[in-house]
PDB file of C-alpha atoms in Angstrom:
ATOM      1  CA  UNK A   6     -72.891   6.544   1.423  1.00 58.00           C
ATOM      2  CA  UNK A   7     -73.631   3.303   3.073  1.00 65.00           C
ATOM      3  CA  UNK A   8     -74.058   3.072   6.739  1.00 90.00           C
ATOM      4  CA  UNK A   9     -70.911   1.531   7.880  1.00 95.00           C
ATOM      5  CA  UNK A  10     -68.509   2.360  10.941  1.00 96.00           C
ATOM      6  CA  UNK A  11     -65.909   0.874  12.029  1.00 97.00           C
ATOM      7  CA  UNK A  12     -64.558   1.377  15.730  1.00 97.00           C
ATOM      8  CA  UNK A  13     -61.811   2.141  16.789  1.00 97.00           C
ATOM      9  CA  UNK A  14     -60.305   3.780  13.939  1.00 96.00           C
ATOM     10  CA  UNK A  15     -57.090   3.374  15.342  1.00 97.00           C
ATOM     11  CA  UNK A  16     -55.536   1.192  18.104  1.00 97.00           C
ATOM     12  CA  UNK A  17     -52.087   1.056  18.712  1.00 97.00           C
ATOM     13  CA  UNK A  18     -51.550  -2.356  21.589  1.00 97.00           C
ATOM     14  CA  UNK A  19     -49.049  -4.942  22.745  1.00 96.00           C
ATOM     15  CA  UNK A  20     -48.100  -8.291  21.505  1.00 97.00           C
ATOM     16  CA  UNK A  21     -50.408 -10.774  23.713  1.00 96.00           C
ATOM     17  CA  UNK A  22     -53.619  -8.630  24.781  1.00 96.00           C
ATOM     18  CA  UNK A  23     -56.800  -9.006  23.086  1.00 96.00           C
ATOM     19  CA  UNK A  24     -58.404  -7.099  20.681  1.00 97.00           C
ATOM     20  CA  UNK A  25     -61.986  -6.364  19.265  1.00 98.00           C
ATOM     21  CA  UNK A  26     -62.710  -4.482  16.409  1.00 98.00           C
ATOM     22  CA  UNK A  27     -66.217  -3.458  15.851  1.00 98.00           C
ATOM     23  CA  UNK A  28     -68.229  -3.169  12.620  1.00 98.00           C
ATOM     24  CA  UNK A  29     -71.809  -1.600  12.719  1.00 97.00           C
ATOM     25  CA  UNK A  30     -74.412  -0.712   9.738  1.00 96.00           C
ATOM     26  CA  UNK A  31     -77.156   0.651   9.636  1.00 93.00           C
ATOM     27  CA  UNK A  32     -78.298  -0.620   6.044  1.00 88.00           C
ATOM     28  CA  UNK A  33     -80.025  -3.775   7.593  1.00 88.00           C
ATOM     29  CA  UNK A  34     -77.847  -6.198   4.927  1.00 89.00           C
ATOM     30  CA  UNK A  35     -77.302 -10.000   5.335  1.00 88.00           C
ATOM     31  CA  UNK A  36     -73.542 -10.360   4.644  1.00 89.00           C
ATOM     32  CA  UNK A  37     -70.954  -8.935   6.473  1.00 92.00           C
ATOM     33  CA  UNK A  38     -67.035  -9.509   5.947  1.00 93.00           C
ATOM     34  CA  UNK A  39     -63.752  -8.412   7.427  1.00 97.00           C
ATOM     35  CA  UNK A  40     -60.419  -8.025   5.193  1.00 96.00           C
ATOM     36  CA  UNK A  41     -57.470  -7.037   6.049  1.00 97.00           C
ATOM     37  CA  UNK A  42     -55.289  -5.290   3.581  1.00 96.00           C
ATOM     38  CA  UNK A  43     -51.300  -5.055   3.638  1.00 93.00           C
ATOM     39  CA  UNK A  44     -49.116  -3.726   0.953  1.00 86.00           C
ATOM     40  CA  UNK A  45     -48.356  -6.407  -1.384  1.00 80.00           C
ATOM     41  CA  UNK A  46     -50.754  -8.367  -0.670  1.00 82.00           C
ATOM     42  CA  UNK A  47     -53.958  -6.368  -1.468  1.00 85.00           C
ATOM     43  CA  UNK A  48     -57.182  -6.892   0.687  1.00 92.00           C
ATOM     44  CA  UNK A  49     -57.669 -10.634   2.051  1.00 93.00           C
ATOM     45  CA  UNK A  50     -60.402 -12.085   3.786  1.00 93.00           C
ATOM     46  CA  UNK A  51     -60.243 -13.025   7.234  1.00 96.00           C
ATOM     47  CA  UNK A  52     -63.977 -14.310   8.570  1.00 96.00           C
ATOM     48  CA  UNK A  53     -67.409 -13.309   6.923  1.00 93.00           C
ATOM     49  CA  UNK A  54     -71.462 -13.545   7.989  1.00 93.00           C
ATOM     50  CA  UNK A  55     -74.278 -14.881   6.068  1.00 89.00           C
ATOM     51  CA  UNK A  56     -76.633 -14.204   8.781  1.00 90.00           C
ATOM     52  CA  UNK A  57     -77.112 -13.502  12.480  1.00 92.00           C
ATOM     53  CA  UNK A  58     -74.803 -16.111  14.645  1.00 92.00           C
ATOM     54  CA  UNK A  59     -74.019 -17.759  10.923  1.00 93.00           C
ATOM     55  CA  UNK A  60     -70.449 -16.748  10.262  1.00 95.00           C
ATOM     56  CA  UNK A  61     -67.615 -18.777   8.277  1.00 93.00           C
ATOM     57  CA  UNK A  62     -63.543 -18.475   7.873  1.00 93.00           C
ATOM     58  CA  UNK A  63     -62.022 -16.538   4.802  1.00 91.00           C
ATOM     59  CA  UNK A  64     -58.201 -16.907   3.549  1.00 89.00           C
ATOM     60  CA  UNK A  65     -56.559 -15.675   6.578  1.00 94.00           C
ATOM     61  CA  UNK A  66     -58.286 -16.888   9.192  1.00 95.00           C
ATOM     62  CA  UNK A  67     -55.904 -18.311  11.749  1.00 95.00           C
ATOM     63  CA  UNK A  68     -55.249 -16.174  15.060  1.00 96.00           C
ATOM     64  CA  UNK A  69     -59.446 -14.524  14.358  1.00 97.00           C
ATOM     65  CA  UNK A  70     -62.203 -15.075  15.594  1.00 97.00           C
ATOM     66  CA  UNK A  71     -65.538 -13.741  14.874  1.00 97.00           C
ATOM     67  CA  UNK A  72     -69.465 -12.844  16.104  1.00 97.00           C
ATOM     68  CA  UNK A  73     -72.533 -11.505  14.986  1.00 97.00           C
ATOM     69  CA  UNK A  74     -75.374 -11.610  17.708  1.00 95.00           C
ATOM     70  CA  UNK A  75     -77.121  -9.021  15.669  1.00 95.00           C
ATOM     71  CA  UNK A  76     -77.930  -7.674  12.598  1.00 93.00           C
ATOM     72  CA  UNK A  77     -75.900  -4.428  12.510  1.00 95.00           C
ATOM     73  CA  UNK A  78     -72.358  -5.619  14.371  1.00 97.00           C
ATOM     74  CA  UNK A  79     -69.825  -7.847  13.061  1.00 98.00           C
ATOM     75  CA  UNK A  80     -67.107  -8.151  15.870  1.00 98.00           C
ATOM     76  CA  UNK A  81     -63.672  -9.047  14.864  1.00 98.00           C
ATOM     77  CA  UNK A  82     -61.354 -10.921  18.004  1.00 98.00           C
ATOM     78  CA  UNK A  83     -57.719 -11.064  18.491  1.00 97.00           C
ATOM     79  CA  UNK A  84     -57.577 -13.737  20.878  1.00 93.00           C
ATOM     80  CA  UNK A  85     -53.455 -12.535  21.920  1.00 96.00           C
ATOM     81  CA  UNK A  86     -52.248 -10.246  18.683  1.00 96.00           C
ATOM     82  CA  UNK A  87     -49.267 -10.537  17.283  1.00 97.00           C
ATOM     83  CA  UNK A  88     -46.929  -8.017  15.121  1.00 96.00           C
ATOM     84  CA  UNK A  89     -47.992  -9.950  11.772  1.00 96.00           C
ATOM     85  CA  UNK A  90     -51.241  -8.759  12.694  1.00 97.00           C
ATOM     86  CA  UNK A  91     -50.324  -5.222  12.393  1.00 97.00           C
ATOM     87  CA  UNK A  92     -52.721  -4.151   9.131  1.00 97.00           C
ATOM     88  CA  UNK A  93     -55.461  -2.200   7.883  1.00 97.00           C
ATOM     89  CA  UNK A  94     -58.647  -3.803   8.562  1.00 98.00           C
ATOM     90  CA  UNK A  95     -61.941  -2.881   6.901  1.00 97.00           C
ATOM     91  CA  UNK A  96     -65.454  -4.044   7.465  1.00 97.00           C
ATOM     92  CA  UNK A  97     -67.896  -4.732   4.102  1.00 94.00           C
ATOM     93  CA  UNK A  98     -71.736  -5.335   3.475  1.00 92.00           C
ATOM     94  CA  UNK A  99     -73.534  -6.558   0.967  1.00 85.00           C
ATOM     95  CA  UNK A 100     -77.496  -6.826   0.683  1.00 74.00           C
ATOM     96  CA  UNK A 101     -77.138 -10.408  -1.263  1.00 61.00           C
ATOM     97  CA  UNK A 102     -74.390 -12.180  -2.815  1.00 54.00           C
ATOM     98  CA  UNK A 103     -72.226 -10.107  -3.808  1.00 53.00           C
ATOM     99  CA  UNK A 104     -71.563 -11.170  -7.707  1.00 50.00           C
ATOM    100  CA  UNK A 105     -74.766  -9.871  -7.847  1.00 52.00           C
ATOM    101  CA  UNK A 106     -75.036  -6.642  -5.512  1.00 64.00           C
ATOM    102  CA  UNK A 107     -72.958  -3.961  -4.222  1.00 76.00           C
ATOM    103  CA  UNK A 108     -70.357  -4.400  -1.411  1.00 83.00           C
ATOM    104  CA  UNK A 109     -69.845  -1.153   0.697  1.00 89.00           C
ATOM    105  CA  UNK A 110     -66.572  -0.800   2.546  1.00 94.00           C
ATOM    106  CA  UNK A 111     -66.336   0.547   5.631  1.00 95.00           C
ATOM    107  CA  UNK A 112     -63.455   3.366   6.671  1.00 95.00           C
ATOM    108  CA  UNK A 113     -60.821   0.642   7.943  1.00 96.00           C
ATOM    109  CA  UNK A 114     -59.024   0.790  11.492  1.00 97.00           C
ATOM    110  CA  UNK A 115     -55.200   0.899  11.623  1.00 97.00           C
ATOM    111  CA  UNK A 116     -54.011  -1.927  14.309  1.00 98.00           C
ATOM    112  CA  UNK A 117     -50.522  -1.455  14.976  1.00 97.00           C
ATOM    113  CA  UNK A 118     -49.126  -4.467  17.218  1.00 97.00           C
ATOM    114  CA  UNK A 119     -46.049  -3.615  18.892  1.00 96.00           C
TER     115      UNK A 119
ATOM    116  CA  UNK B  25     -50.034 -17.933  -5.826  1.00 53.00           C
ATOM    117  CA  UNK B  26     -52.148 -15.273  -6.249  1.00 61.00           C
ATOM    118  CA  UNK B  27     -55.211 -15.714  -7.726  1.00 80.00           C
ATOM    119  CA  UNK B  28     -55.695 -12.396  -9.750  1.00 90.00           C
ATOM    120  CA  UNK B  29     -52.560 -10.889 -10.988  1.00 93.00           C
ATOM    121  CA  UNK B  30     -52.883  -6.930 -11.525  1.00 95.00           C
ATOM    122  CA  UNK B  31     -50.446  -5.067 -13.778  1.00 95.00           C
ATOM    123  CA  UNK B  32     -48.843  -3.164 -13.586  1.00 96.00           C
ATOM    124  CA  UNK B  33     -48.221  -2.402  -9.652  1.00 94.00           C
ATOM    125  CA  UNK B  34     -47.680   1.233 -10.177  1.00 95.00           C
ATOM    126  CA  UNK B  35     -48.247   3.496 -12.228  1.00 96.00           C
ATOM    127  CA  UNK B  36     -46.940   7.241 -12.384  1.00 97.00           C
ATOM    128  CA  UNK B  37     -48.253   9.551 -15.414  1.00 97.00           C
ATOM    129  CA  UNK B  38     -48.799  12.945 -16.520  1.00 97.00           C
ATOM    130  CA  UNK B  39     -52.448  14.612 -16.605  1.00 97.00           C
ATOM    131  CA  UNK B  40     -54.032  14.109 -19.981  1.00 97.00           C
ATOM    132  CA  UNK B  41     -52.126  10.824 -20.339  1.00 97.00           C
ATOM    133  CA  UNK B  42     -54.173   7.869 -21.263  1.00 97.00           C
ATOM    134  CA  UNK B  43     -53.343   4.034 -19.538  1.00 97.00           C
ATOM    135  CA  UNK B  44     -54.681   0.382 -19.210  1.00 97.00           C
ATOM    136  CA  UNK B  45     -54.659  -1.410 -15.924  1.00 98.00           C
ATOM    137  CA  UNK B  46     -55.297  -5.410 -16.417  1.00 97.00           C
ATOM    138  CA  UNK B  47     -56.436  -7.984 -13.960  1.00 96.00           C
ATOM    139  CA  UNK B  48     -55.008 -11.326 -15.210  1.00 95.00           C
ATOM    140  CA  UNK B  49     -56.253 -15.187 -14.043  1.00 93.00           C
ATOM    141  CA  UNK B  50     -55.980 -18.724 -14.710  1.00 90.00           C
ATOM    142  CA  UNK B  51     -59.410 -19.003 -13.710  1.00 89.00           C
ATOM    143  CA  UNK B  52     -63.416 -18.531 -14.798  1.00 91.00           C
ATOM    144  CA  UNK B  53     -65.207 -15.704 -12.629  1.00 90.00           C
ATOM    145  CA  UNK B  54     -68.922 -15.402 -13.033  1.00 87.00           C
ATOM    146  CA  UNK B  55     -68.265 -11.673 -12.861  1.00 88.00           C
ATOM    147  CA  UNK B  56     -65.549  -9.313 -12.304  1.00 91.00           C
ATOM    148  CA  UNK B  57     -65.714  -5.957  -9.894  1.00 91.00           C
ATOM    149  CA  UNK B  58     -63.408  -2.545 -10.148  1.00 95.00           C
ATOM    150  CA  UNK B  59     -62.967  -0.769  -7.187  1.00 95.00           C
ATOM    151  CA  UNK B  60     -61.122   2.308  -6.183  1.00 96.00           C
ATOM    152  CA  UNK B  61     -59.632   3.678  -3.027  1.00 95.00           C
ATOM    153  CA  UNK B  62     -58.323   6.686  -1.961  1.00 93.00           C
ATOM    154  CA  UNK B  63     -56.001   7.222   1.042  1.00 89.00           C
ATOM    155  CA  UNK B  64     -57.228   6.450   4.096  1.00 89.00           C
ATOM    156  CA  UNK B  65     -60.661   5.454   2.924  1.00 92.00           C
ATOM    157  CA  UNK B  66     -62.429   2.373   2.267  1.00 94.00           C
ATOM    158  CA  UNK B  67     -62.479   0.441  -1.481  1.00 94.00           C
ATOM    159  CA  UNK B  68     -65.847   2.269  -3.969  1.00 93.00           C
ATOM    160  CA  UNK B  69     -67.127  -0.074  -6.797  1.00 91.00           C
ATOM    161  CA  UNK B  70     -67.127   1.591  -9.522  1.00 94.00           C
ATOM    162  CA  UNK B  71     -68.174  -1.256 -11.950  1.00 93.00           C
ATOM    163  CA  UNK B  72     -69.576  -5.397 -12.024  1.00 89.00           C
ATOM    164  CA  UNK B  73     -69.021  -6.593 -15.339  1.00 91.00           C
ATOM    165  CA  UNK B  74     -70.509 -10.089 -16.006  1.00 88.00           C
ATOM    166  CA  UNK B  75     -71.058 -11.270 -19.167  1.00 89.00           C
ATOM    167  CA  UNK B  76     -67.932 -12.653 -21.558  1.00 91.00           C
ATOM    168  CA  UNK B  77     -66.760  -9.498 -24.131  1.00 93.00           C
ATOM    169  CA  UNK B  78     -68.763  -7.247 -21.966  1.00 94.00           C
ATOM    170  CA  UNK B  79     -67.632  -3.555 -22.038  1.00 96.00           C
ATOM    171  CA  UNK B  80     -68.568  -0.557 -19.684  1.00 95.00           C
ATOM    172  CA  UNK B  81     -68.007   2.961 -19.574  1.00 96.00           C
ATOM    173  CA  UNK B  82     -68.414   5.241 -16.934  1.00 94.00           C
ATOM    174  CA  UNK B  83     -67.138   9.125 -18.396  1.00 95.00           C
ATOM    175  CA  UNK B  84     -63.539   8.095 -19.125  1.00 97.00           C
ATOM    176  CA  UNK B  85     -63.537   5.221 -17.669  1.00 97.00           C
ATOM    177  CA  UNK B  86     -63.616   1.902 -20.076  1.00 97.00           C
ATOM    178  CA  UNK B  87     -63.671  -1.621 -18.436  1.00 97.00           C
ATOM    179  CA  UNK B  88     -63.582  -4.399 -20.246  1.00 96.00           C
ATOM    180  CA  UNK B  89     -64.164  -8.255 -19.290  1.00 95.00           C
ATOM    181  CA  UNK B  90     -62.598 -11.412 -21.358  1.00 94.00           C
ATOM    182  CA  UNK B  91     -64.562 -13.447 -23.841  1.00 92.00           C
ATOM    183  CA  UNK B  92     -63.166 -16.481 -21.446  1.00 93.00           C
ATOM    184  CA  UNK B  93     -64.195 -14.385 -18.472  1.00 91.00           C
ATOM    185  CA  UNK B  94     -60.894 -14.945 -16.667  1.00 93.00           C
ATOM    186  CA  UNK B  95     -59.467 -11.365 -17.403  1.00 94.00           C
ATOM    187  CA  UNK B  96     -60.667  -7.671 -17.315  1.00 96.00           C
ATOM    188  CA  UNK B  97     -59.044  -4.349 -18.090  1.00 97.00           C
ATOM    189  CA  UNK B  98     -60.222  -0.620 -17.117  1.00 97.00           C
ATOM    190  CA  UNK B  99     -59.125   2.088 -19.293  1.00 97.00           C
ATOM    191  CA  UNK B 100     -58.598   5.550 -18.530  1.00 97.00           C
ATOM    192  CA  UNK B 101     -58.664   8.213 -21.133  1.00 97.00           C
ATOM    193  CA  UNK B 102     -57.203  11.545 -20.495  1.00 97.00           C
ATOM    194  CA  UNK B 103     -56.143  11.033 -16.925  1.00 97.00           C
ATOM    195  CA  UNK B 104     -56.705  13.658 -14.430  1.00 97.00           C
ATOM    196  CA  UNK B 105     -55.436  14.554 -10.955  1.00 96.00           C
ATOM    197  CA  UNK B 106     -58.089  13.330  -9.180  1.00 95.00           C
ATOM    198  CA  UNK B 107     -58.341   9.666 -10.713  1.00 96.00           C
ATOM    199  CA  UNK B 108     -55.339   9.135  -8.313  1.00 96.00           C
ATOM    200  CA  UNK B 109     -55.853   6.129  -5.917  1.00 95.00           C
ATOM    201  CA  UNK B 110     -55.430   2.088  -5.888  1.00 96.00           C
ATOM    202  CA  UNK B 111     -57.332   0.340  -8.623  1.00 97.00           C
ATOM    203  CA  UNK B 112     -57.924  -2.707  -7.506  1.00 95.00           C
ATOM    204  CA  UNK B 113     -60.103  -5.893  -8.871  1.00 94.00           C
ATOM    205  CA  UNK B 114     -61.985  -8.795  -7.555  1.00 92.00           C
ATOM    206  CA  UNK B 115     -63.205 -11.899  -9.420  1.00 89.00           C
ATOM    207  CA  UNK B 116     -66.428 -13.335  -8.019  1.00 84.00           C
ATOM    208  CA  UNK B 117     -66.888 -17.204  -8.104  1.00 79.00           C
ATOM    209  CA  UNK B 118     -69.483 -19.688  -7.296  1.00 69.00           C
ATOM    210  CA  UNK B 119     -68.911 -18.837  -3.564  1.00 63.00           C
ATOM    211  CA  UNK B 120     -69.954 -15.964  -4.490  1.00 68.00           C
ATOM    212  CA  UNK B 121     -67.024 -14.324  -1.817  1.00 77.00           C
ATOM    213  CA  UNK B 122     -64.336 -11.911  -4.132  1.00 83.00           C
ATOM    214  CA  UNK B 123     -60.624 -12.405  -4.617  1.00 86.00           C
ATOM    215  CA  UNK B 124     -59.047  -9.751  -4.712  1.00 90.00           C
ATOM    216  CA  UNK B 125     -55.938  -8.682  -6.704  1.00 92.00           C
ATOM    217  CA  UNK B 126     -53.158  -6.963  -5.323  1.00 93.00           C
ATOM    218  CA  UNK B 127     -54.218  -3.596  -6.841  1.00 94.00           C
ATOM    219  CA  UNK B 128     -52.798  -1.271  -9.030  1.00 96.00           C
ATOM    220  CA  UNK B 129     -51.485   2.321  -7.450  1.00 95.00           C
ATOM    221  CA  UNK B 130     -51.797   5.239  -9.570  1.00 97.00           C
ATOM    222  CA  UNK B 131     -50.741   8.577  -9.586  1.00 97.00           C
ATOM    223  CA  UNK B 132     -51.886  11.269 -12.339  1.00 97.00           C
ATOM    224  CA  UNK B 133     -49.323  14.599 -11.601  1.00 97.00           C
ATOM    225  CA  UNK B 134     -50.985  17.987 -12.761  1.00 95.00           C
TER     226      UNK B 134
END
């Protein structure tokens, strides 16, 4: 298996605080991306990395933000969550482009947003 | 509008059944990936099939990508208990970042 975690794997918080989700490998790849996965709706991306500090938005961007000072972590940023951000979110790497490698998937953290 | 349509949505057979799950688009992919994911676990690839007309089998597993390269399909043959889980499919495009479709959830009953 890949070298992905994801932390926390669960976080339950209020409408308004911050959040950060963390995303670490250990598989020294180029490309990271979050998703976000709801029923209906299947996974969508929020924010991915091409490369230390080089990051750009996905589909569902709006209320994220995201950095990657280092190789290994991806952090993911709730600036002040909100209920419709209550989802499934999962971290993936890839060593290059991924139409023509492997993306690994991480275990996914459960953010419930009361 | 979604961008891959997956059919169908659910699916709920008998073991030793066979079934077709298809991954439909308007658009051109320069390849097409099959993942699947169990409960509370992260999406596997199980297959990248690029080339138009390509097919791939993995045991009883047949996936199959359009001559236009806009659709795919994965077969199963004889399903068994533990090919439960969400099928889902991604289309990869010049920006290289998937699409995903909505997935397809199935459940094989012993």
């Amino acid at each position: 298996d890949a070298g992905i975690t994801q932390s926390p794997r669960h976080k339950v918080t209020e409408t308004g605080t911050p959040v950060t989700l963390r995303c670490h490998q250990t598989e020294n790849h180029r490309y990271m991306y979050w998703y976000r996965q709801d029923p209906g709706h299947g996974l969508r991306l929020i924010h991915y990395s091409y490369g230390v500090k080089d990051t750009d938005k996905g589909e569902v961007s709006d209320g994220y933000s995201v950095s990657r000072s280092k190789t290994e972590d991806f952090l993911l940023t709730l600036e002040s969550a909100t209920s419709s951000q209550t989802s499934v979110y999962f971290c993936a790497i890839s060593g290059t482009v991924v139409g023509a490698d492997t993306q690994y998937f991480g275990p996914g953290t459960r953010l419930t947003v009361l | 509008t979604q961008l891959l349509e997956q059919s169908p949505q659910f699916l709920s057979i008998q073991e030793g059944e066979n079934l077709t799950v298809y991954c439909n688009s308007s658009s051109v992919f320069s390849s097409l990936q099959w993942y699947r994911q169990e409960p509370g676990e992260g999406p596997v690839l199980l297959v990248t099939v690029v080339t138009g007309g390509e097919v791939k089998k993995l045991k009883r597993l047949t996936f199959q990508f359009g001559d236009a390269r806009k659709d795919s399909s994965l077969h199963i043959t004889a399903a068994q208990p533990g090919d439960t889980g969400l099928y889902l499919c991604a289309g990869v495009r010049g920006s290289y970042i998937p699409t995903f479709g909505r997935g397809t959830s199935l459940i094989v009953h012993p």
